[in-house]
Coordinates of C-alpha atoms in Angstrom, one line a residue:
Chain L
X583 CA -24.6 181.4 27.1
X584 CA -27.1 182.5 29.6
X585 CA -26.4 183.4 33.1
X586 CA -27.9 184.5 35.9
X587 CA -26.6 186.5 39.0
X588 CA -28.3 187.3 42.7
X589 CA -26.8 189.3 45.7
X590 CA -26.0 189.7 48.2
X591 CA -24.6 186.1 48.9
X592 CA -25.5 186.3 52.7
X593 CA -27.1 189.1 55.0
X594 CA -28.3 189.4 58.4
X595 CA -30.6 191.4 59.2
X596 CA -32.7 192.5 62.5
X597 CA -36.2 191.9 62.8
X598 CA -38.4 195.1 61.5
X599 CA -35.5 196.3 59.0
X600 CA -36.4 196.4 55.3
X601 CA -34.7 193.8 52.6
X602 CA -34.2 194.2 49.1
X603 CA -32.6 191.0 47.1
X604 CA -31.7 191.6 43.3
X605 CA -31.5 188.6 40.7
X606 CA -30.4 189.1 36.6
X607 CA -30.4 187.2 33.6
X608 CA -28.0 187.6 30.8
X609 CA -27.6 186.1 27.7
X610 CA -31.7 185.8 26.8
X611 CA -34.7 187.7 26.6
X612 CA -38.1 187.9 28.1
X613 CA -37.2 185.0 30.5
X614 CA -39.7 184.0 33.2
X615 CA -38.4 184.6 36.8
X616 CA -38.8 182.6 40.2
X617 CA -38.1 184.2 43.3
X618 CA -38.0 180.3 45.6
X619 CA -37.4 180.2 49.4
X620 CA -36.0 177.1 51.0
X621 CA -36.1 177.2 54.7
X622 CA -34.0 174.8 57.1
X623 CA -34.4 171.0 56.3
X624 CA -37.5 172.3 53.9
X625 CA -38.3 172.3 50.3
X626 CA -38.4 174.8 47.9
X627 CA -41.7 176.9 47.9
X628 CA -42.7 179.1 45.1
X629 CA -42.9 182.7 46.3
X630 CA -43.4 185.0 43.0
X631 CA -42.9 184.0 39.4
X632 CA -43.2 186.9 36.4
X633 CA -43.5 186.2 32.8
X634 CA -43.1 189.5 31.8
X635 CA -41.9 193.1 33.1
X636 CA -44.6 194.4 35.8
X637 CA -46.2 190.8 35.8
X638 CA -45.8 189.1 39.0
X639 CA -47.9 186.5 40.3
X640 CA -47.8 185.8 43.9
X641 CA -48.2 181.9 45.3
X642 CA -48.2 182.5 49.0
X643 CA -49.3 185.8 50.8
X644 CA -46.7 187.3 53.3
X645 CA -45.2 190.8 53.6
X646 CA -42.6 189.8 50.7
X647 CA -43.3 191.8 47.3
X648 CA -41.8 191.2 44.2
X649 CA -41.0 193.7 41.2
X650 CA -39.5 193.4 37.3
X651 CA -38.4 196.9 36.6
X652 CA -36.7 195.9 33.2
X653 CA -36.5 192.3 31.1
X654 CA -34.4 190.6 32.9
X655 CA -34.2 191.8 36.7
X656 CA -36.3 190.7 39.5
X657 CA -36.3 192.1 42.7
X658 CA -37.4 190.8 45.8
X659 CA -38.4 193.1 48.7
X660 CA -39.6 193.6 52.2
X661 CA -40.7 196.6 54.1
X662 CA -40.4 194.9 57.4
X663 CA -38.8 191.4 58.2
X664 CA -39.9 188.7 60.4
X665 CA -37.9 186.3 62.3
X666 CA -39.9 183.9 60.0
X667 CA -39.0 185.3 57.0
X668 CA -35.4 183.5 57.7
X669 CA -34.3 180.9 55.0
X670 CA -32.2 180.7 51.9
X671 CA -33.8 182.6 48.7
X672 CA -33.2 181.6 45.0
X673 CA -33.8 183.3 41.7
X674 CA -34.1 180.8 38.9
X675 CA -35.1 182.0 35.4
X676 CA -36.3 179.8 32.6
X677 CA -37.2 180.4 28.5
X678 CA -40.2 181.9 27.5
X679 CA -41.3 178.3 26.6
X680 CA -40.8 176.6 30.1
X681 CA -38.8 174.4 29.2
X682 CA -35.8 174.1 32.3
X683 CA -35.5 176.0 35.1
X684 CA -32.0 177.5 36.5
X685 CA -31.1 179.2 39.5
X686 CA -28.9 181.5 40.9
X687 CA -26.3 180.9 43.3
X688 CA -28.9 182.2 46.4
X689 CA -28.8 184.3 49.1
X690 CA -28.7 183.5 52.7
X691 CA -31.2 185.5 54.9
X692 CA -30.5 185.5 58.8
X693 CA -33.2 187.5 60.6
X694 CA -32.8 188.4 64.1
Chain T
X551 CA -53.3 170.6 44.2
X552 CA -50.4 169.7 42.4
X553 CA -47.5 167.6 44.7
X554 CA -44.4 166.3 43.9
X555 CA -43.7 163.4 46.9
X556 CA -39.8 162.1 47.7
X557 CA -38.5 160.1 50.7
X558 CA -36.4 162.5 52.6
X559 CA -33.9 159.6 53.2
X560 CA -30.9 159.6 54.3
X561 CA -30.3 157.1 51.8
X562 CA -26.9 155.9 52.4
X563 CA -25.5 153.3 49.8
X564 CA -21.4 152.3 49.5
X565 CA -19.4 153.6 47.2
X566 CA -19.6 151.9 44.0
X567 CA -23.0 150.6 44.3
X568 CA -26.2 151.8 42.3
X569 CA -28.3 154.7 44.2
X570 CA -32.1 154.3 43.7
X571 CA -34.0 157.6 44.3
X572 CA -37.9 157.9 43.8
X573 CA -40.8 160.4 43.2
X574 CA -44.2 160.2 42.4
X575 CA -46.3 163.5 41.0
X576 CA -49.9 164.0 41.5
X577 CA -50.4 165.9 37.9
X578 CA -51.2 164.1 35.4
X579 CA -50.7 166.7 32.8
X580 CA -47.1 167.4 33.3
X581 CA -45.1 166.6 30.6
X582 CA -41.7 167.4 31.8
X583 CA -39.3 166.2 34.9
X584 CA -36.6 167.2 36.0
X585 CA -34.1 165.8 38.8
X586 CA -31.7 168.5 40.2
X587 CA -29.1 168.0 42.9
X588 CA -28.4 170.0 46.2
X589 CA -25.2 170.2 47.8
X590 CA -25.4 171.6 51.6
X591 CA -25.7 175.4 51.2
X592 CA -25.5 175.9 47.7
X593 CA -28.0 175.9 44.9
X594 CA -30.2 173.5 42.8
X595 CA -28.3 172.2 39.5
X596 CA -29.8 170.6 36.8
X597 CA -28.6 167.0 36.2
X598 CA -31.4 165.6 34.0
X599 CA -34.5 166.1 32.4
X600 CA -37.1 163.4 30.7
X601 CA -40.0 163.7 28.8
X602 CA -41.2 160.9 27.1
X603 CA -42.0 157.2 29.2
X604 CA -38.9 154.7 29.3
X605 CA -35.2 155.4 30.5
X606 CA -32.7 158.1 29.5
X607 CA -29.0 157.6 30.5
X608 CA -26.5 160.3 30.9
X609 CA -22.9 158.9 31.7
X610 CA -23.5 157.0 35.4
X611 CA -27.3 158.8 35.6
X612 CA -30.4 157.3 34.7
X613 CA -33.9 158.6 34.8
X614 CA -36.8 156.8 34.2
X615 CA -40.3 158.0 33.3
X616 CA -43.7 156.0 34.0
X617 CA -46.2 158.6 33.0
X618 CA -49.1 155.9 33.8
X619 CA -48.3 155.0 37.7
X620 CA -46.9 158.5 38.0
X621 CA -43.3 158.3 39.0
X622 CA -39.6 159.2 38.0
X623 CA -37.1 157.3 38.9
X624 CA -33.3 158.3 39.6
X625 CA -30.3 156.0 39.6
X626 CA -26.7 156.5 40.0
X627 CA -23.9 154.2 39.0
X628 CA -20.8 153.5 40.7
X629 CA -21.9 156.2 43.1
X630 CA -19.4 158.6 44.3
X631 CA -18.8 160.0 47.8
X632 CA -19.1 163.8 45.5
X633 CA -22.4 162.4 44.6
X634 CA -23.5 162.7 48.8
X635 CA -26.1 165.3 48.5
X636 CA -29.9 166.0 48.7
X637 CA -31.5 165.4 45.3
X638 CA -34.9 167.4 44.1
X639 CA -37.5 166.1 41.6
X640 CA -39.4 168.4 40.0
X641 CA -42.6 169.0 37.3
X642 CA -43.6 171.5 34.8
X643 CA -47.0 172.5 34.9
X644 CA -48.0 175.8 35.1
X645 CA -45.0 176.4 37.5
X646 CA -42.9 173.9 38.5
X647 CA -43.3 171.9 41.4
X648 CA -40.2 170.8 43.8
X649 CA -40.5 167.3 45.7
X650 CA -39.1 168.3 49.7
X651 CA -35.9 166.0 48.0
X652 CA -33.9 162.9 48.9
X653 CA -30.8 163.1 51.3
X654 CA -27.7 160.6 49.5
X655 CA -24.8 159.6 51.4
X656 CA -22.6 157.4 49.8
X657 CA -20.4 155.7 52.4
X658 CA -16.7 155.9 51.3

């Protein structure tokens, strides 16, 4: 069965510092990949989605980045935090066809 | 642009009564929902998934589908207290698109 695995489970981190949250898939290949933020009270908003290893689309410009190194890890990144950048982040995956998507258990980002 | 709407609630309903959660979707293309439920600080999980116009049921869920007003329907039978929690509607398109989700409290 497929799963999928992000860490860390909670950081905090001061303003200016650099992030880097890792997300993989087992159990399929050539999943799609979501990188989600949910902020306080708020919905989920896309950030980055990839269909394919270097193939990342980005929905909403800010100083987050997004990388696919191999098949089934996605990588989310910042070279400098803002206070706004705060929230809970998901990875979700879903098959090649689109079908469902699942996420990961999420990581909680405290900026300050 | 496409947009997924919910009322944010709280929607409080006693135990053992039916829970009645709503969405409309602004694409008419979509072909797939989804409804996934929220518990405080943890992640989205899949409960259902419909396709095609008319009801499915799974155990005390129900979603319904009206592809020609544009809305999915959620209910819950003999709702739980473990069923409190913010529930998410969501459509394929081209990505999928998360409603801001409905708040249940079932009131022990």
């Amino acid at each position: 069965s497929q799963t999928i695995h992000q860490w860390p489970a909670t950081l905090v981190q001061p303003v200016g510092s650099p992030l880097s949250l890792e997300c993989t898939v087992e159990g399929t290949s050539n999943p799609n990949l979501y990188w989600y933020r949910q902020a306080a009270g708020r919905g989920l908003q896309l950030l980055f989605y990839s269909v394919g290893i270097g193939q990342i689309s980005s929905e909403v410009p800010q100083n987050l980045s997004a990388s696919r190194p191999q098949d089934r890890q996605f990588i989310l990144s910042s070279k400098k935090l803002l206070l706004s950048d705060s929230g809970f982040y998901l990875c979700a995956w879903s098959a090649e066809g689109r079908n469902t998507i699942y996420f990961g258990e999420g990581s909680w980002l405290t900026v300050v | 642009q496409k947009e997924v709407e919910q009322n944010s609630g709280p929607l409080s309903v006693p135990e053992g009564a039916i829970a009645s959660l709503n969405c409309t979707y602004s694409d008419r293309g979509s072909q797939s929902f989804f409804w996934y439920r929220q518990y405080s600080g943890k992640s989205p999980e899949l409960i259902m998934s419909i396709y095609s116009n008319g009801d499915k049921e799974d155990g005390r869920f129900t979603a319904q589908l009206n592809k020609a007003s544009q809305y999915v329907s959620l209910l819950i039978r003999d709702s739980q207290p473990s069923d409190s929690a913010t529930y998410l509607c969501a459509q394929e398109g081209q990505n999928f698109v998360f409603g801001p989700g409905t708040r249940l409290s079932v009131l022990p």
